CSV table of N, CA, C and O in Angstrom, one decimal:
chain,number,residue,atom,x,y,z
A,1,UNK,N,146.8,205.2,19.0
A,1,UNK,CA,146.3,204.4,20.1
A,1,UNK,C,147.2,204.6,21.3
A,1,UNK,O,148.4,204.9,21.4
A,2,UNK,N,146.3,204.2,22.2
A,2,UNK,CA,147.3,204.4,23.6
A,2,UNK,C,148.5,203.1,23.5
A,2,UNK,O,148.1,202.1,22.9
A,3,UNK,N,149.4,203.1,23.9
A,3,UNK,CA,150.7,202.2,24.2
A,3,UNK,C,150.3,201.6,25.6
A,3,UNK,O,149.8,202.2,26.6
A,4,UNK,N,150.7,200.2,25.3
A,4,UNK,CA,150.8,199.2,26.4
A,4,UNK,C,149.0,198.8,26.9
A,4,UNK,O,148.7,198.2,27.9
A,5,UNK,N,148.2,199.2,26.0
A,5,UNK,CA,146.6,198.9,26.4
A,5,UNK,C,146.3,197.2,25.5
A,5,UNK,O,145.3,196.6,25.7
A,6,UNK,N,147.1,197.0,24.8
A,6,UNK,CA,147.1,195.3,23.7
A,6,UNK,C,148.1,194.8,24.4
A,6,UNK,O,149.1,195.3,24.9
A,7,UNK,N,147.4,193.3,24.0
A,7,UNK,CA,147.9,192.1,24.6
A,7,UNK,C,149.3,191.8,23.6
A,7,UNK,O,149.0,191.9,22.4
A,8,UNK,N,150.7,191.3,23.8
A,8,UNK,CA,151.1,191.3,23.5
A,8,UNK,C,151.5,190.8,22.0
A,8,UNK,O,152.4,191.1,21.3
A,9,UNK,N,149.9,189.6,21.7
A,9,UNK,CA,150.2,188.9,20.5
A,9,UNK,C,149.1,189.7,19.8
A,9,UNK,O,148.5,188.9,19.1
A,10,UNK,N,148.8,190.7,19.6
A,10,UNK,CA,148.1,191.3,19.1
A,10,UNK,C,148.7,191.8,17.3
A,10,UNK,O,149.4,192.8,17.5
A,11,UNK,N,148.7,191.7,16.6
A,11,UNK,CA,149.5,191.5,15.3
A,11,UNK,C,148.3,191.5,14.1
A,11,UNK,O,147.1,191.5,14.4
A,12,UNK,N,148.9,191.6,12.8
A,12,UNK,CA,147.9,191.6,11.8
A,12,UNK,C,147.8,190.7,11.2
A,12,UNK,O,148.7,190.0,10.8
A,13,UNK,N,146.5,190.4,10.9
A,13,UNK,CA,145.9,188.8,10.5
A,13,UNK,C,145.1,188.8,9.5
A,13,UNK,O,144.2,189.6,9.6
A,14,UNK,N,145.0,187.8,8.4
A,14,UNK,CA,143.9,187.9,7.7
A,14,UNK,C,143.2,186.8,7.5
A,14,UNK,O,143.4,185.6,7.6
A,15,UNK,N,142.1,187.4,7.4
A,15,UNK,CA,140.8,186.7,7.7
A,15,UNK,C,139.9,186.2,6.3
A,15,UNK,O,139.6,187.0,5.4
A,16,UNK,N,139.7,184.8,6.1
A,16,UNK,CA,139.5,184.6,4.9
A,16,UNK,C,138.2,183.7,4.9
A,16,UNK,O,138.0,182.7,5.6
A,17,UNK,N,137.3,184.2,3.9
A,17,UNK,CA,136.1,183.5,4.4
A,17,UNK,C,136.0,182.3,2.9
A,17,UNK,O,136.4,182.4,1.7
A,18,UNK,N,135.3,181.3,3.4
A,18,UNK,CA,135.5,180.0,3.0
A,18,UNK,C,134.6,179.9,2.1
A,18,UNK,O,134.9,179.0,1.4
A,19,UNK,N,133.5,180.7,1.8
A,19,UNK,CA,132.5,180.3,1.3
A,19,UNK,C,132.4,180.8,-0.5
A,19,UNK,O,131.9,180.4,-1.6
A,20,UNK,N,133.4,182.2,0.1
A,20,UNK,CA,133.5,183.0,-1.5
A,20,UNK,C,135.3,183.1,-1.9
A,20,UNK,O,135.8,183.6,-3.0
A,21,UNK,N,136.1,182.6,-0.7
A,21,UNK,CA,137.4,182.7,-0.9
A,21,UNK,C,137.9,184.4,-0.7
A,21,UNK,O,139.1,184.5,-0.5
A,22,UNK,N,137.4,185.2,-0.7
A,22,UNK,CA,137.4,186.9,-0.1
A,22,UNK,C,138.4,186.8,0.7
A,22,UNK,O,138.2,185.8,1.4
A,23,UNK,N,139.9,187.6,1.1
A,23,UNK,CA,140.5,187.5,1.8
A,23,UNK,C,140.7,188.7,2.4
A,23,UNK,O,141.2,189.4,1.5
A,24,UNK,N,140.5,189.7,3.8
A,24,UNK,CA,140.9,190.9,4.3
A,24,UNK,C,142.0,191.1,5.6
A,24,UNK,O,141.9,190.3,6.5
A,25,UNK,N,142.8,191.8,5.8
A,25,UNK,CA,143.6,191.8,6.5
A,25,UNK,C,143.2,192.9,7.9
A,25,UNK,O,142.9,194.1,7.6
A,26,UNK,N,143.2,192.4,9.2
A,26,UNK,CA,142.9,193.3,9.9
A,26,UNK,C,143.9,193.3,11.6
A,26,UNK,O,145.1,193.2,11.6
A,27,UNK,N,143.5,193.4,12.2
A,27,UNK,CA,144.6,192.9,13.6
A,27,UNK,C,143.9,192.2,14.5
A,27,UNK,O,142.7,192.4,14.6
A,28,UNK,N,144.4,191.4,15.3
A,28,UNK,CA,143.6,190.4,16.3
A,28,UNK,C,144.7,189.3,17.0
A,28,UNK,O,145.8,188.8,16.5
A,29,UNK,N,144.2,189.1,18.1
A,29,UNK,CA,144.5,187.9,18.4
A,29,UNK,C,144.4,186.6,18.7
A,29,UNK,O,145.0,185.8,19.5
A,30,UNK,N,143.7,186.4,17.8
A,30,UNK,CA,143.2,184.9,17.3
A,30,UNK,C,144.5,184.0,17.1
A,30,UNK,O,145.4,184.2,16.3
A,31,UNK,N,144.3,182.9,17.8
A,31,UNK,CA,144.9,182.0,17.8
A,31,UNK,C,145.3,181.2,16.6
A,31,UNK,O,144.8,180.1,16.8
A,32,UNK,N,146.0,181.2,15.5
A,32,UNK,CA,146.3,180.1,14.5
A,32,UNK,C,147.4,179.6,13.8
A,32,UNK,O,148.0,180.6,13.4
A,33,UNK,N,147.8,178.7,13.5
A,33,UNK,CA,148.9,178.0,13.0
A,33,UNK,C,149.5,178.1,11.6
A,33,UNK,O,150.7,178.1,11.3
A,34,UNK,N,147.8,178.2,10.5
A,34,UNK,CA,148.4,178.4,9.2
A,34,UNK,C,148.5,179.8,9.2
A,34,UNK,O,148.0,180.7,9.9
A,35,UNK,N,149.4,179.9,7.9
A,35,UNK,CA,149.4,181.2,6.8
A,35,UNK,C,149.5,181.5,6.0
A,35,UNK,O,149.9,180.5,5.3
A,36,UNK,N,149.2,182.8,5.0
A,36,UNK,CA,148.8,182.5,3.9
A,36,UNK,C,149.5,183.8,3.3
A,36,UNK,O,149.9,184.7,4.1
A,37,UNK,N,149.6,183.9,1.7
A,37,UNK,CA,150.3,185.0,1.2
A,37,UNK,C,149.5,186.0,1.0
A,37,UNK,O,148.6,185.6,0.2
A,38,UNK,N,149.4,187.3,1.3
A,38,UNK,CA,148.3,188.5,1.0
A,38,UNK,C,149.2,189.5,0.5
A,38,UNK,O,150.3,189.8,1.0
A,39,UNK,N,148.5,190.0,-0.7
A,39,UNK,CA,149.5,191.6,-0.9
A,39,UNK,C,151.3,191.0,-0.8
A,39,UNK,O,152.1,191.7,-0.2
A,40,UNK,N,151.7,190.0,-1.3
A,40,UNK,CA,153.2,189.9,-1.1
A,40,UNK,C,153.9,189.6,0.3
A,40,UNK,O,155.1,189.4,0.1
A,41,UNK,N,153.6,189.5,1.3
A,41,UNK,CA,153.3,189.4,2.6
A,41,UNK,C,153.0,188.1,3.3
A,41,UNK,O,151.8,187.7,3.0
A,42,UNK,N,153.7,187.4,4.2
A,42,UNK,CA,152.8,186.1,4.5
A,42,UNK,C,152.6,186.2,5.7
A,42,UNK,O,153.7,186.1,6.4
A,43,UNK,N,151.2,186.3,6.4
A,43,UNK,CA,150.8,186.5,7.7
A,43,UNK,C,149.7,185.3,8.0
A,43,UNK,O,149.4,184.4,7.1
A,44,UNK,N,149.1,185.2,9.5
A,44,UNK,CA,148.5,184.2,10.2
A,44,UNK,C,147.2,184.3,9.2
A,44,UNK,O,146.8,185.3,8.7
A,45,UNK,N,146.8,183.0,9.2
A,45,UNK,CA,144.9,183.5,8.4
A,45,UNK,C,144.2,182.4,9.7
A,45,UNK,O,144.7,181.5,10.4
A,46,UNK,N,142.8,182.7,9.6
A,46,UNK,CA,142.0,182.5,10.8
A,46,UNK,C,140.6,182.6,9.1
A,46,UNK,O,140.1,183.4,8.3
A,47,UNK,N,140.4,181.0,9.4
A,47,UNK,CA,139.1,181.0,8.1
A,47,UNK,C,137.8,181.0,8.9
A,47,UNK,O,137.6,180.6,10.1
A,48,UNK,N,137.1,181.6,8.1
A,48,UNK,CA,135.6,182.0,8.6
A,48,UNK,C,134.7,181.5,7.7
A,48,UNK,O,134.8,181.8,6.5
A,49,UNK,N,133.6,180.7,8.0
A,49,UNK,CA,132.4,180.4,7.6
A,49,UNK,C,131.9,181.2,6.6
A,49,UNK,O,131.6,180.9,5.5
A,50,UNK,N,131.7,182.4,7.1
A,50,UNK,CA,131.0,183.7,6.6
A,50,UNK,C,131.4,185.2,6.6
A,50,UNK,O,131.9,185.4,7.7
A,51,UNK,N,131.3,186.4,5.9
A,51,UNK,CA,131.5,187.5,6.9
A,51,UNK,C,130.9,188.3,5.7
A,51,UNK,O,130.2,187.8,4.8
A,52,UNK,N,131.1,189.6,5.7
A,52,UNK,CA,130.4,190.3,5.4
A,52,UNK,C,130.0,190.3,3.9
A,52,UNK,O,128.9,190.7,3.4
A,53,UNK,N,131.1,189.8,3.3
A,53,UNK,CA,131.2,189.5,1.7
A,53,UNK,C,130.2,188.4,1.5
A,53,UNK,O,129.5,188.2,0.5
A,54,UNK,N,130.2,187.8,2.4
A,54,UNK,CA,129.2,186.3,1.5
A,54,UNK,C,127.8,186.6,2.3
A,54,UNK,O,126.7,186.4,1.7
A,55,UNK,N,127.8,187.3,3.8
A,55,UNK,CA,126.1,187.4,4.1
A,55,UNK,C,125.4,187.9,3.8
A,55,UNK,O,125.5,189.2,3.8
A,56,UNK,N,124.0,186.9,3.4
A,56,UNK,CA,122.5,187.7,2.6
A,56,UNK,C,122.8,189.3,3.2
A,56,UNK,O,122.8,190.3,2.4
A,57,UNK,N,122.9,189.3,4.1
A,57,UNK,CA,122.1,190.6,5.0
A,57,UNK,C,122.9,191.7,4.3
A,57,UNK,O,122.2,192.6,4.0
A,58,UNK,N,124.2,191.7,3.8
A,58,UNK,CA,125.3,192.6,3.1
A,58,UNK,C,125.4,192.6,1.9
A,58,UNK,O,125.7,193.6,1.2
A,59,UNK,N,125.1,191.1,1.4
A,59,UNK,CA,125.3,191.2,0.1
A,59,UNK,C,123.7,191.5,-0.8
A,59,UNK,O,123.6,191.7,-2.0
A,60,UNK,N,122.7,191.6,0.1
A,60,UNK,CA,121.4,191.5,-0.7
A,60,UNK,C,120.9,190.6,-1.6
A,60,UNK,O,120.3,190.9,-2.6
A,61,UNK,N,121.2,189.8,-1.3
A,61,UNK,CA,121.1,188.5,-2.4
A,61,UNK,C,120.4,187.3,-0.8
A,61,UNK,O,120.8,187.0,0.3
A,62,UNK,N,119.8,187.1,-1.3
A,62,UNK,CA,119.0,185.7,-0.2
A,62,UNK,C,119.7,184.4,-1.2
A,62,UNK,O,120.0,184.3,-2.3
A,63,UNK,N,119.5,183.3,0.2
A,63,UNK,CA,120.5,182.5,-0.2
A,63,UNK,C,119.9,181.4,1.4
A,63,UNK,O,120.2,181.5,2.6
A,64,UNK,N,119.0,180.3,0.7
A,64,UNK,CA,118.6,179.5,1.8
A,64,UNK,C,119.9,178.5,1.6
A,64,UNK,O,120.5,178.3,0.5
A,65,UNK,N,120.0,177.9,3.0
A,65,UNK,CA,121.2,176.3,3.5
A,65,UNK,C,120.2,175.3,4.5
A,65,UNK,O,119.9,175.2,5.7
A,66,UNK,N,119.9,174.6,2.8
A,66,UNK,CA,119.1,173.5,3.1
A,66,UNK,C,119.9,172.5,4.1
A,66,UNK,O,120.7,171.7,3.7
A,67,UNK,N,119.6,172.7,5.4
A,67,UNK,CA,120.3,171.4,6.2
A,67,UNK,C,119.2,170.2,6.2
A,67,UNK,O,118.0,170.4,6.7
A,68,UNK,N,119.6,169.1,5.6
A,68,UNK,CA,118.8,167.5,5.8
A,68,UNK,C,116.9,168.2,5.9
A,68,UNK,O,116.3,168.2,7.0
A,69,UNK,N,116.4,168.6,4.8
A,69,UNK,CA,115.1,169.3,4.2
A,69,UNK,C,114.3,170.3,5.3
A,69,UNK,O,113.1,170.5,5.1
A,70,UNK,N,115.0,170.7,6.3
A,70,UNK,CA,114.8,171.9,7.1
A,70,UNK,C,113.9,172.8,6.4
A,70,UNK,O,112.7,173.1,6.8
A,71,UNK,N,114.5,173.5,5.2
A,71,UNK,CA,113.8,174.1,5.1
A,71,UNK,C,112.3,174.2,4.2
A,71,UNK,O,111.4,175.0,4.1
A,72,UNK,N,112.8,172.9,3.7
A,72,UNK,CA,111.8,172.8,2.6
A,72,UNK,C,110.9,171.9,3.9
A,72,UNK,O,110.0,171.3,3.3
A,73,UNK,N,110.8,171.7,5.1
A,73,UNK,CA,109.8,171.4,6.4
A,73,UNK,C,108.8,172.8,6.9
A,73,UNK,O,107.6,172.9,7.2
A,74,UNK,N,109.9,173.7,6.8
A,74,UNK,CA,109.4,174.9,6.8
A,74,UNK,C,108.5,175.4,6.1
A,74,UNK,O,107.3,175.4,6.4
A,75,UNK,N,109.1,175.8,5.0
A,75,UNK,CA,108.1,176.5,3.7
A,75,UNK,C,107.0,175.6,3.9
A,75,UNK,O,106.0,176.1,4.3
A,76,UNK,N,106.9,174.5,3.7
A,76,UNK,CA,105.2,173.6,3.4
A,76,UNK,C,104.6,174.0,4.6
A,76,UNK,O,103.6,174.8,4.6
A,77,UNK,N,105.0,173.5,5.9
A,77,UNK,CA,104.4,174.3,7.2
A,77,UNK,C,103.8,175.7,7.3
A,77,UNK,O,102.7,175.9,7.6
A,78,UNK,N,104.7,176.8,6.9
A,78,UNK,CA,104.5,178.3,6.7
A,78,UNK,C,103.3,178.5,5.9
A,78,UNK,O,102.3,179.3,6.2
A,79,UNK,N,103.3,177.5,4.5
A,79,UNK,CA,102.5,177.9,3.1
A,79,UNK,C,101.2,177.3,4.2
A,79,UNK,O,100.1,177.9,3.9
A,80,UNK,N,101.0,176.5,5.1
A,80,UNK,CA,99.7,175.7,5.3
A,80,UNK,C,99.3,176.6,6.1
A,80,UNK,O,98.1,176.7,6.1
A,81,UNK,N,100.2,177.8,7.5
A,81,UNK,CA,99.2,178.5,8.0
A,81,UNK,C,98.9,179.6,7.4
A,81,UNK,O,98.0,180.2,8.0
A,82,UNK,N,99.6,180.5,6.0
A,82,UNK,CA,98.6,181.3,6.0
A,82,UNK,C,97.7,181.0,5.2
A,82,UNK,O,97.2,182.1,4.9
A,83,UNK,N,97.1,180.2,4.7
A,83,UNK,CA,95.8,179.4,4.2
A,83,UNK,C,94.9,180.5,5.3
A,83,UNK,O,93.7,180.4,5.4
């Protein structure tokens, strides 16, 4: 890479997603306070909702998140128009 093109806090971070516990280490500048031990190593972690390990779209596995019966509003609605 070219020299002097990254911001100075630019460093390696791992990114851990919450939903399956998956942890990957990559570089960024994300702002965060905790850290965590990876590989022997203790660096910044930045937790995520989701990422590629836990989403339907990657993992092939469907996976509805019933928020307060959303979806089950849905489905009966959907099932009534293709009637």
């Amino acid at each position: 890479m070219k020299k002097g093109i990254h911001p100075d806090n630019y460093r390696p971070v791992v990114f851990k997603d919450m939903s399956n516990g998956d942890m990957f280490l990559s570089r960024s500048t994300a702002k965060t306070t905790e850290t965590v031990e990876f590989e022997g190593e203790e660096y910044p972690v930045v937790k995520l909702e989701i990422s590629s390990s836990s989403h339907p779209f990657y993992t092939g596995k469907s996976k509805l998140v019933d928020t307060a019966g959303r979806v089950d509003k849905f489905m009966s609605r959907y099932a009534k128009s293709r009637k």
